[in-house]
PDB file of C-alpha atoms in Angstrom:
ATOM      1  CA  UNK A   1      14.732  46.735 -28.408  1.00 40.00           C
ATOM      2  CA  UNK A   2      14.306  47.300 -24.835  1.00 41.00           C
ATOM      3  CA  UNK A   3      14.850  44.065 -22.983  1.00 42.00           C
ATOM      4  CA  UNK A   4      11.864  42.192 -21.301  1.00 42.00           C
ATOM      5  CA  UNK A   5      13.261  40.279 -18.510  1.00 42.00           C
ATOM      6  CA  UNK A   6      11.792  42.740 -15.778  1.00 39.00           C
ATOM      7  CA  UNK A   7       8.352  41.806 -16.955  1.00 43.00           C
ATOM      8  CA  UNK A   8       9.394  38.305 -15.204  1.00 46.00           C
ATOM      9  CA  UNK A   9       8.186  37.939 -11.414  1.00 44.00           C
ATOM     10  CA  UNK A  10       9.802  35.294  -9.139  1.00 43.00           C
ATOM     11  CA  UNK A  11       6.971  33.000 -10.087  1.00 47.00           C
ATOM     12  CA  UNK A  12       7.320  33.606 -13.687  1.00 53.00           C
ATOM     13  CA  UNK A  13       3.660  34.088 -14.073  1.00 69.00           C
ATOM     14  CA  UNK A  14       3.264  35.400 -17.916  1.00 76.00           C
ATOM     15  CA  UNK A  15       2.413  38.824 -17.890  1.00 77.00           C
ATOM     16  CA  UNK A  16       0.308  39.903 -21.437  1.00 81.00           C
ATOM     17  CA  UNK A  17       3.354  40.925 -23.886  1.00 80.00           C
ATOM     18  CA  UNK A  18       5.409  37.583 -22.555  1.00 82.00           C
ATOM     19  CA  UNK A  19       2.525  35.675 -23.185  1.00 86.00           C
ATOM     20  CA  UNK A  20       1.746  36.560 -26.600  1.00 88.00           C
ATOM     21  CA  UNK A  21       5.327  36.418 -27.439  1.00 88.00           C
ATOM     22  CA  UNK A  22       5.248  32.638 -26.428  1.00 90.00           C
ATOM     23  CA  UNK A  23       2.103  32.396 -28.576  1.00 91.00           C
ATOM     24  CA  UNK A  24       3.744  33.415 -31.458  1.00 91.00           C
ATOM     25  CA  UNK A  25       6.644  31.489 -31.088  1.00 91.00           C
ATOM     26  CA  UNK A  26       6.350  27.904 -29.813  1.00 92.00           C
ATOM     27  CA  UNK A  27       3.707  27.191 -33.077  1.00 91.00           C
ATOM     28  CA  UNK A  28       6.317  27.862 -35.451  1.00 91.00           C
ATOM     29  CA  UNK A  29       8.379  25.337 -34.097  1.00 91.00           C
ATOM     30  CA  UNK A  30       5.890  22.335 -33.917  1.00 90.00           C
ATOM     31  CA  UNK A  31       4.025  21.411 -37.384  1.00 88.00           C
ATOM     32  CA  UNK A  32       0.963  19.664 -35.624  1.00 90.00           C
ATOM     33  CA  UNK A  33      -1.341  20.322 -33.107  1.00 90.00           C
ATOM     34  CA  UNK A  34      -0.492  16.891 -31.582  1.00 90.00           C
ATOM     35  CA  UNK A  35       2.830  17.990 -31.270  1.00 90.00           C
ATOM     36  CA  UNK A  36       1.975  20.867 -29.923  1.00 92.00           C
ATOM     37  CA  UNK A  37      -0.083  18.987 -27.039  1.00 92.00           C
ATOM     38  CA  UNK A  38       2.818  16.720 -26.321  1.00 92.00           C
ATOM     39  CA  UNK A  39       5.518  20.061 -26.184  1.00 92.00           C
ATOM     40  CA  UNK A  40       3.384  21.020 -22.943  1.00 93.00           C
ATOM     41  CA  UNK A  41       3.028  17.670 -21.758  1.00 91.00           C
ATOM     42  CA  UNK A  42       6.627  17.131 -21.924  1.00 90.00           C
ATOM     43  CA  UNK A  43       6.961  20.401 -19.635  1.00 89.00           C
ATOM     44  CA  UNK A  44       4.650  18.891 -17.399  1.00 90.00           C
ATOM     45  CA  UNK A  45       1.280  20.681 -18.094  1.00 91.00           C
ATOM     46  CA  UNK A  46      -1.357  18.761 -15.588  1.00 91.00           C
ATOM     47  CA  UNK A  47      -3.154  15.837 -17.172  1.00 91.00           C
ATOM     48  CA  UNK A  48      -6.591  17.877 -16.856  1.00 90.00           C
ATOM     49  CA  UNK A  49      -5.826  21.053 -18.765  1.00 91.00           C
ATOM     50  CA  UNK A  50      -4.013  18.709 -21.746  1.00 92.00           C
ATOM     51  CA  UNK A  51      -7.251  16.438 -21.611  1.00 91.00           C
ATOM     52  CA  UNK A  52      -9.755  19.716 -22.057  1.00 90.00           C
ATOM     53  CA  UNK A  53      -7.929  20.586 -24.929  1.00 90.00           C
ATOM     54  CA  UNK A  54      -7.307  16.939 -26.129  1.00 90.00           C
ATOM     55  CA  UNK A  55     -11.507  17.131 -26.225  1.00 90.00           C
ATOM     56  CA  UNK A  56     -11.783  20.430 -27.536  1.00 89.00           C
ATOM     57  CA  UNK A  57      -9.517  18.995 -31.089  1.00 88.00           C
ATOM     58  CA  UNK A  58     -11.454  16.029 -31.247  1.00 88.00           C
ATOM     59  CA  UNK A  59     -14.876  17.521 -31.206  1.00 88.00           C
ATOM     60  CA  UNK A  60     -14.010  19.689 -34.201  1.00 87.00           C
ATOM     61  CA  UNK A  61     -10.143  20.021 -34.925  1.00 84.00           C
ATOM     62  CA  UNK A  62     -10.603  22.586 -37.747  1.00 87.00           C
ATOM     63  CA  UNK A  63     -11.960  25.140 -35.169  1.00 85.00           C
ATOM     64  CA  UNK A  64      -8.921  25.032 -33.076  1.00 88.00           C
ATOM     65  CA  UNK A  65      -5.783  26.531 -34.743  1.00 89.00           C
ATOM     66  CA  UNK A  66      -2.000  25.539 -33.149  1.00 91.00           C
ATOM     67  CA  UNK A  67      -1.646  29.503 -32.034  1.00 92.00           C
ATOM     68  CA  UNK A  68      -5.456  28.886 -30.187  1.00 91.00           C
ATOM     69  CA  UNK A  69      -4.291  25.601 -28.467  1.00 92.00           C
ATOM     70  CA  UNK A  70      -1.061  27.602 -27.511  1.00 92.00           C
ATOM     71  CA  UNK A  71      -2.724  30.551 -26.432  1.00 92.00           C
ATOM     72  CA  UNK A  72      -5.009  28.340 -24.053  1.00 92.00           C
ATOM     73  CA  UNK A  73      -2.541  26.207 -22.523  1.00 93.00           C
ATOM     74  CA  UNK A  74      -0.495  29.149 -21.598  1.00 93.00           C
ATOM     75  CA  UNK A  75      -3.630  30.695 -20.021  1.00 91.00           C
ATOM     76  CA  UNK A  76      -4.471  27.455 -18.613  1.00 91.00           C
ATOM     77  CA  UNK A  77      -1.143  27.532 -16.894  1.00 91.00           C
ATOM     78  CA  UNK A  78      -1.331  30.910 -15.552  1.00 88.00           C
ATOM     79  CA  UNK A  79      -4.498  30.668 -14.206  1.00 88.00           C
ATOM     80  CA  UNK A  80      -3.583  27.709 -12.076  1.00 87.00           C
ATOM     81  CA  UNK A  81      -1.103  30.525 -10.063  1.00 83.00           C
ATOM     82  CA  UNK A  82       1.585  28.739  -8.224  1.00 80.00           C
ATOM     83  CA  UNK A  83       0.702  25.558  -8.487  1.00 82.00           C
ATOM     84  CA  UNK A  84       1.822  25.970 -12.196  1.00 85.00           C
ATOM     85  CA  UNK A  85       5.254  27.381 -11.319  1.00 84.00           C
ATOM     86  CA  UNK A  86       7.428  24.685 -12.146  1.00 86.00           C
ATOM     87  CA  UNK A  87       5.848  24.297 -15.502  1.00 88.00           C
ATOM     88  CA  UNK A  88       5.591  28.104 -16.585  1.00 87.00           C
ATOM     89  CA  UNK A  89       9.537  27.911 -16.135  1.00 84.00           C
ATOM     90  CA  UNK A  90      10.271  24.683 -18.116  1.00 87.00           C
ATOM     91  CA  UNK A  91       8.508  25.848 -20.681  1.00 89.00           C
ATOM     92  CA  UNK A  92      10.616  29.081 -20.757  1.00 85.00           C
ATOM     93  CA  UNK A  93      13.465  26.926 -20.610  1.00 83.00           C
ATOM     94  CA  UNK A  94      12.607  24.857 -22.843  1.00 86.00           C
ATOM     95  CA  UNK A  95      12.340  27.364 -25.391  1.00 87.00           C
ATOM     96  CA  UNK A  96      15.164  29.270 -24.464  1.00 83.00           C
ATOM     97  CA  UNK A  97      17.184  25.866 -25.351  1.00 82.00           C
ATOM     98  CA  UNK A  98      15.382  25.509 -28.578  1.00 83.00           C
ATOM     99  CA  UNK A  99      18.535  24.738 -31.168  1.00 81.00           C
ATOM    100  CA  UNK A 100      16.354  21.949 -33.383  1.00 80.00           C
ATOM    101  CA  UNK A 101      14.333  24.046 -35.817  1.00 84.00           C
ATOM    102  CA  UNK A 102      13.660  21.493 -38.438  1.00 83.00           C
ATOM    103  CA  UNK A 103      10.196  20.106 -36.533  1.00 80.00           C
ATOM    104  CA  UNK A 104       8.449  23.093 -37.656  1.00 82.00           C
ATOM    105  CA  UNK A 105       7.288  24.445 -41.131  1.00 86.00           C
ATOM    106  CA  UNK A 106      10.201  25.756 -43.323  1.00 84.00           C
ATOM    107  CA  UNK A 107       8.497  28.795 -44.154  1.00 85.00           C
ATOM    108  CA  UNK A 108       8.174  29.574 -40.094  1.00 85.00           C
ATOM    109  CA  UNK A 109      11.535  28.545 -39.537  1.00 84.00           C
ATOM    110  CA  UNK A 110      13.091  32.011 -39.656  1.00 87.00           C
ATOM    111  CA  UNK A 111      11.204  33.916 -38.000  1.00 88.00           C
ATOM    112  CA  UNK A 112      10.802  30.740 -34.819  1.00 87.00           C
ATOM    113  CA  UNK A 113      14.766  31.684 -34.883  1.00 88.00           C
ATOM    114  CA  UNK A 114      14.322  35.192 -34.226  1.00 88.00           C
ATOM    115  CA  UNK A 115      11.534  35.033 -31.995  1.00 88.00           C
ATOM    116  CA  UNK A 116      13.738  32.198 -30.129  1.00 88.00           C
ATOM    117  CA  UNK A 117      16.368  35.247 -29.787  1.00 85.00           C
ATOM    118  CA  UNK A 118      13.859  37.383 -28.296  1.00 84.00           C
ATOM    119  CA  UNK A 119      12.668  34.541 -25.556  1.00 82.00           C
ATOM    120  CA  UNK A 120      16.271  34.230 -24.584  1.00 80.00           C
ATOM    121  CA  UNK A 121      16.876  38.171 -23.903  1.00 77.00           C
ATOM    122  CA  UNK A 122      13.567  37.611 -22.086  1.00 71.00           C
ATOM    123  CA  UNK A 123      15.191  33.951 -19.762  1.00 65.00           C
ATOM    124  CA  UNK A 124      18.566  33.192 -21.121  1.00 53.00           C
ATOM    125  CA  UNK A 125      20.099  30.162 -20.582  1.00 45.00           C
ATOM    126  CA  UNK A 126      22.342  31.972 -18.134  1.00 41.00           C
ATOM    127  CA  UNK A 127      19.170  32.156 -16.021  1.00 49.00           C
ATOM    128  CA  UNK A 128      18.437  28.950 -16.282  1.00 48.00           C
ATOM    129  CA  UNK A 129      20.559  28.161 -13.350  1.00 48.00           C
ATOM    130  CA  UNK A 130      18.732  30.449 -11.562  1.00 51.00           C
ATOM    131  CA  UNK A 131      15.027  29.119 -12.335  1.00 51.00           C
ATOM    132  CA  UNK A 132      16.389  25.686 -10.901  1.00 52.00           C
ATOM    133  CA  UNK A 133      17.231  27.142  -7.800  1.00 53.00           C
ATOM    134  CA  UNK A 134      14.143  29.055  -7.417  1.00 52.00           C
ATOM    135  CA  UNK A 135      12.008  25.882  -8.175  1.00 51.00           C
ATOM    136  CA  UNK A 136      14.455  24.018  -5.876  1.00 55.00           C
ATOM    137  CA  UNK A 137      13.641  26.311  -3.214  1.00 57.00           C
ATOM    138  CA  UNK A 138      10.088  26.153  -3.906  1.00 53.00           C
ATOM    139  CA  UNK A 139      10.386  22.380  -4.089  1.00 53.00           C
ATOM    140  CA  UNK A 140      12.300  22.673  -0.100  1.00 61.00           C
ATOM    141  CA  UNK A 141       9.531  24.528   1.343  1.00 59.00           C
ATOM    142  CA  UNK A 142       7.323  21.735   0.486  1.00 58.00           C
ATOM    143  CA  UNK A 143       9.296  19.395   1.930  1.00 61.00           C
ATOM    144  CA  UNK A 144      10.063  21.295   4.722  1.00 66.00           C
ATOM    145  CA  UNK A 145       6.253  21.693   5.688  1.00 65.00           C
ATOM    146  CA  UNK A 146       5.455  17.833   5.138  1.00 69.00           C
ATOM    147  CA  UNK A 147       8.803  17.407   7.135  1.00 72.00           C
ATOM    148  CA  UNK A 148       7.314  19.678  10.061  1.00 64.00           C
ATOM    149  CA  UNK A 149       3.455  18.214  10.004  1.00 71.00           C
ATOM    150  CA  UNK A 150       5.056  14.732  10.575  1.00 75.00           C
ATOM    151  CA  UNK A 151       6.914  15.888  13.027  1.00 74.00           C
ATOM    152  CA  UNK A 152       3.557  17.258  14.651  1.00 73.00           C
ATOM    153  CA  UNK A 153       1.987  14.060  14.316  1.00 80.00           C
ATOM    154  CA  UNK A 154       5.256  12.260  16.094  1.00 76.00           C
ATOM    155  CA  UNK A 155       5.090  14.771  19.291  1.00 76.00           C
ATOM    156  CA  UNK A 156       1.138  13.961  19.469  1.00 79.00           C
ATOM    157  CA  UNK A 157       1.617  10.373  19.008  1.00 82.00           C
ATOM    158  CA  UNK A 158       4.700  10.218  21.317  1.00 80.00           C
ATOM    159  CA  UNK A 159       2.217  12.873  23.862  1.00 82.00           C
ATOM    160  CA  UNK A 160      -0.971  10.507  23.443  1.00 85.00           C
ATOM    161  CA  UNK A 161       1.872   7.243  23.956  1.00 84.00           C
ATOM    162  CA  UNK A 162       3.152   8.518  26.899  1.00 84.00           C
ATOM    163  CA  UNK A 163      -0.887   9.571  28.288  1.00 86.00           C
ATOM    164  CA  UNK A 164      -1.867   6.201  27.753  1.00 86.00           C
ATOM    165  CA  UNK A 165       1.302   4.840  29.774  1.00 84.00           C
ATOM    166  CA  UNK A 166       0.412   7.144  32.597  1.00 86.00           C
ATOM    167  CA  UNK A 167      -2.726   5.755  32.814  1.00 87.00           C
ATOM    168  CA  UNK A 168      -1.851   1.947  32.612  1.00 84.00           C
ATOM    169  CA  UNK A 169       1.344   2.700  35.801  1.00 82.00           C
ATOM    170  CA  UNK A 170      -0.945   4.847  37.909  1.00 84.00           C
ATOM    171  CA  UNK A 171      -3.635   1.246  37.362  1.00 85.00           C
ATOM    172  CA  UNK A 172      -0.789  -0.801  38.867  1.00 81.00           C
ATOM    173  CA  UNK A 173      -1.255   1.211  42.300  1.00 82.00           C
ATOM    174  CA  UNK A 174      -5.026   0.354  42.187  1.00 84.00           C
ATOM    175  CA  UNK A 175      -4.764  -3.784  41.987  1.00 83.00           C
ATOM    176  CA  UNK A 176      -4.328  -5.678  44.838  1.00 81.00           C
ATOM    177  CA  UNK A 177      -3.332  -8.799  42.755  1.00 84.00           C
ATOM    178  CA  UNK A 178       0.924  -9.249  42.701  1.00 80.00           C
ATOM    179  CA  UNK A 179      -0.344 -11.259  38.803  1.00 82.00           C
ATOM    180  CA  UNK A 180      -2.060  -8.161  38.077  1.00 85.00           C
ATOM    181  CA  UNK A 181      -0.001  -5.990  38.653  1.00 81.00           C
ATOM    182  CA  UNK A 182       3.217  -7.790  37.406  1.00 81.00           C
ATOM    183  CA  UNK A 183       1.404  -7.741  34.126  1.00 84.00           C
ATOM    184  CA  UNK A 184       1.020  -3.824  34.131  1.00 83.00           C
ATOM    185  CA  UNK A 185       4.285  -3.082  35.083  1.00 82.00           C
ATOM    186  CA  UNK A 186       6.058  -5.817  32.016  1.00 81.00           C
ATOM    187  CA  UNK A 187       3.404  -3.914  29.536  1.00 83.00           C
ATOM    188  CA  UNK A 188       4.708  -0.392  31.030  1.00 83.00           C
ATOM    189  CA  UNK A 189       8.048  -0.447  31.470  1.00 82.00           C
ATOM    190  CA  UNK A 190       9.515  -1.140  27.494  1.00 83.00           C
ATOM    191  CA  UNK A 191       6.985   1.329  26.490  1.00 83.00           C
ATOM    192  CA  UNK A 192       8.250   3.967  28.863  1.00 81.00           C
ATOM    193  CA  UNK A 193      11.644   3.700  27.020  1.00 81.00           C
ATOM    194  CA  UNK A 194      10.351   3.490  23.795  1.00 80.00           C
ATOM    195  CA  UNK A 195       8.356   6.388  23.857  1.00 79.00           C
ATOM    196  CA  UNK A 196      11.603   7.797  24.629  1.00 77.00           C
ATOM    197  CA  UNK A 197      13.562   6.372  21.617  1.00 79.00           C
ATOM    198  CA  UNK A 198      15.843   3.979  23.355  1.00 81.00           C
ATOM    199  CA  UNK A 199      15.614   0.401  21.858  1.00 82.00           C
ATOM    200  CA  UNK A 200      14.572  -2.409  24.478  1.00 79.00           C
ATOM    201  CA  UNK A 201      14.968  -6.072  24.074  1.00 76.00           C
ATOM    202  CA  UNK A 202      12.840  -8.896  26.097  1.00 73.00           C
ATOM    203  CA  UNK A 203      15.292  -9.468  29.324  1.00 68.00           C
ATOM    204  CA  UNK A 204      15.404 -13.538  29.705  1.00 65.00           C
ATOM    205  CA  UNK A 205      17.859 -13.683  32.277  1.00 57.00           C
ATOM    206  CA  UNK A 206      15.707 -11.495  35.098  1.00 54.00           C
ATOM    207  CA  UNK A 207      15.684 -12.828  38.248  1.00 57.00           C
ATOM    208  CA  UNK A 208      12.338 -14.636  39.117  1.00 59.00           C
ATOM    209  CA  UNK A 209      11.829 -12.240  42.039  1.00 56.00           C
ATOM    210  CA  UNK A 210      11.101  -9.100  39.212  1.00 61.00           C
ATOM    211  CA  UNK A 211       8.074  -7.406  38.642  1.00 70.00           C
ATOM    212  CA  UNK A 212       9.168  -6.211  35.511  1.00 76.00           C
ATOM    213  CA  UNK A 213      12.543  -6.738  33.461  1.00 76.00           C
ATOM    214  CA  UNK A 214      14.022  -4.558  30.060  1.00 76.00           C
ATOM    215  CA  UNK A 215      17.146  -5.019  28.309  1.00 75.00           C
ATOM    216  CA  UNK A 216      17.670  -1.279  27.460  1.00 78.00           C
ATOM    217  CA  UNK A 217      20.616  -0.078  24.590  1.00 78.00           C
ATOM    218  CA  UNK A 218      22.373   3.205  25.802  1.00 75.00           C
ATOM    219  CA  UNK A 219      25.019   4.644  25.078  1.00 76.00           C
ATOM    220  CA  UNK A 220      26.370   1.499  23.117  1.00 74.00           C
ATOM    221  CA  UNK A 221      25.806  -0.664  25.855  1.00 77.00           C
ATOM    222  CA  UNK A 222      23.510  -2.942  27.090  1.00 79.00           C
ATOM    223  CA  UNK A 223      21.516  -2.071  30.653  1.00 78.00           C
ATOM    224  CA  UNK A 224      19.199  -4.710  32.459  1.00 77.00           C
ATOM    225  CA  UNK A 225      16.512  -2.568  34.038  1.00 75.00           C
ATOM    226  CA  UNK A 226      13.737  -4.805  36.516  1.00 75.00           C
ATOM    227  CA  UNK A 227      10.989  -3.852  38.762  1.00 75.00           C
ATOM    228  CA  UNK A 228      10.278  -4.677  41.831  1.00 74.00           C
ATOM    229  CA  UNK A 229       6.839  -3.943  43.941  1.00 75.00           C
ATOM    230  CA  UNK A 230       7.649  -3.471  47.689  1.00 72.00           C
ATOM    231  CA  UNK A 231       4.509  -1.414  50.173  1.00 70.00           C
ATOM    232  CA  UNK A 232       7.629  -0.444  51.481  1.00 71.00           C
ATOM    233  CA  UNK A 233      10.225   2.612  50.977  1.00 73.00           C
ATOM    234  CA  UNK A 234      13.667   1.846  50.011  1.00 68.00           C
ATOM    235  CA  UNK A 235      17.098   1.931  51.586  1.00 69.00           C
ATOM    236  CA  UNK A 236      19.811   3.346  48.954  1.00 67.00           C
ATOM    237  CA  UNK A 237      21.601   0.529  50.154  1.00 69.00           C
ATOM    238  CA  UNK A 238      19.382  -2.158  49.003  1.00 65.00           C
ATOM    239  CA  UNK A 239      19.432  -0.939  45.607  1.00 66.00           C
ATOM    240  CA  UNK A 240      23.081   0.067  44.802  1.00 66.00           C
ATOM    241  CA  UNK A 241      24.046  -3.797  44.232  1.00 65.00           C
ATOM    242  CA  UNK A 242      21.652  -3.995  41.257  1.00 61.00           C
ATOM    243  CA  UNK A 243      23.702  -1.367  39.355  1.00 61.00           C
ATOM    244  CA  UNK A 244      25.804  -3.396  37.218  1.00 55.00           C
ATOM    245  CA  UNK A 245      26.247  -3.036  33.141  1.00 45.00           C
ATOM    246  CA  UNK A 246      26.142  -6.635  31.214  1.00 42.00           C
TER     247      UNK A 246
END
């Protein structure tokens, strides 16, 4: 028999002779149709396909065989395209695992064997390794693009953060009032090293003369960084002294 594992694509989307082989075999080896329901659930079928069919058996179970609930599902499942990938392989693996055949008829149990056989030619459990890495993967690229928008969202915070900064410093040349504008500056300078992801702390020992004071953490030590307003320009001189590390 010529084997059928090329009919598989990489999303393991059931082409028609896969398909019906899986409708033929995962019947014989569940006696009820509410077995049947939970098999898929079990594999992770979505809550809304299950609950159409769920419906469908309680409106008039004797017009809904176990092979027509199968044969729905599975088209349920392949309809849904990717989205459905990590289900369309458990079930495959699932059945390609199958070693229990006592939950299903005794006069199906045979041939659910044979057809088992088949459905491991088609995804042995030698592949199986390989369907986890592929839904792994598939699994990684969806963390890797939620990773990537929040990193989007981090640079437009940080960008609207710093913007908003910018506006409150350049406000500190426009006030005449020393209150004023020491108030700006103490709101502006922690920010400024936030924004940059160095931790602050509130600096109690700055000297009373300060505009503005932050106890900054770099480079595993501790810096006291203050302000100081002057109309002005500064000698090197004056400011070397203030360099010192706590």
């Amino acid at each position: 028999m010529p084997s059928l594992r090329p009919a598989l694509d990489r999303s393991y989307h059931y082409p028609p002779d896969v398909l019906e082989l899986l409708v033929d075999t995962i019947p014989r080896l569940i006696k009820s149709k509410a077995g049947l329901l939970e098999f898929f659930e079990q594999a992770g079928t979505p809550e809304e396909l299950i609950a159409e069919w769920r419906t469908k058996l309680h409106k008039d179970r004797m017009s809904v065989s176990k092979y027509h609930l199968a044969r729905g599902l599975l088209r349920g499942l392949n309809a849904l395209g990717d989205e459905a990938r990590p289900v369309r392989h458990q079930v495959l693996s699932r059945l390609a695992r199958y070693a229990d055949f006592s939950a299903g008829w005794e006069d199906d149990r045979g041939r659910a064997e044979e057809l088992v056989s088949r459905i491991r030619e088609l995804a042995g459990v030698t592949d199986a390794d390989t369907w986890q890495a592929s839904c792994q993967e598939a699994l990684t690229r969806q963390v890797t693009r939620e990773t990537y928008h929040a990193r989007l969202k981090h640079t437009e915070d940080r960008r609207q953060a710093l913007e908003a900064l910018k506006r409150d410093l350049y406000q500190a040349f426009r006030v005449s009032d020393p209150s004023e504008r020491r108030a700006i500056l103490g709101s502006v300078l922690p920010r400024l090293f936030t924004c940059h992801d160095i931790r602050t702390r509130q600096a109690t020992a700055a000297p009373p003369v300060d505009d503005a004071a932050v106890l900054i953490e770099f480079n595993q030590g501790f810096f006291l960084l203050d302000i100081r307003w002057s109309d002005r320009r500064f000698d090197f001189r004056q400011l070397a002294p203030h360099w010192d590390t706590l």
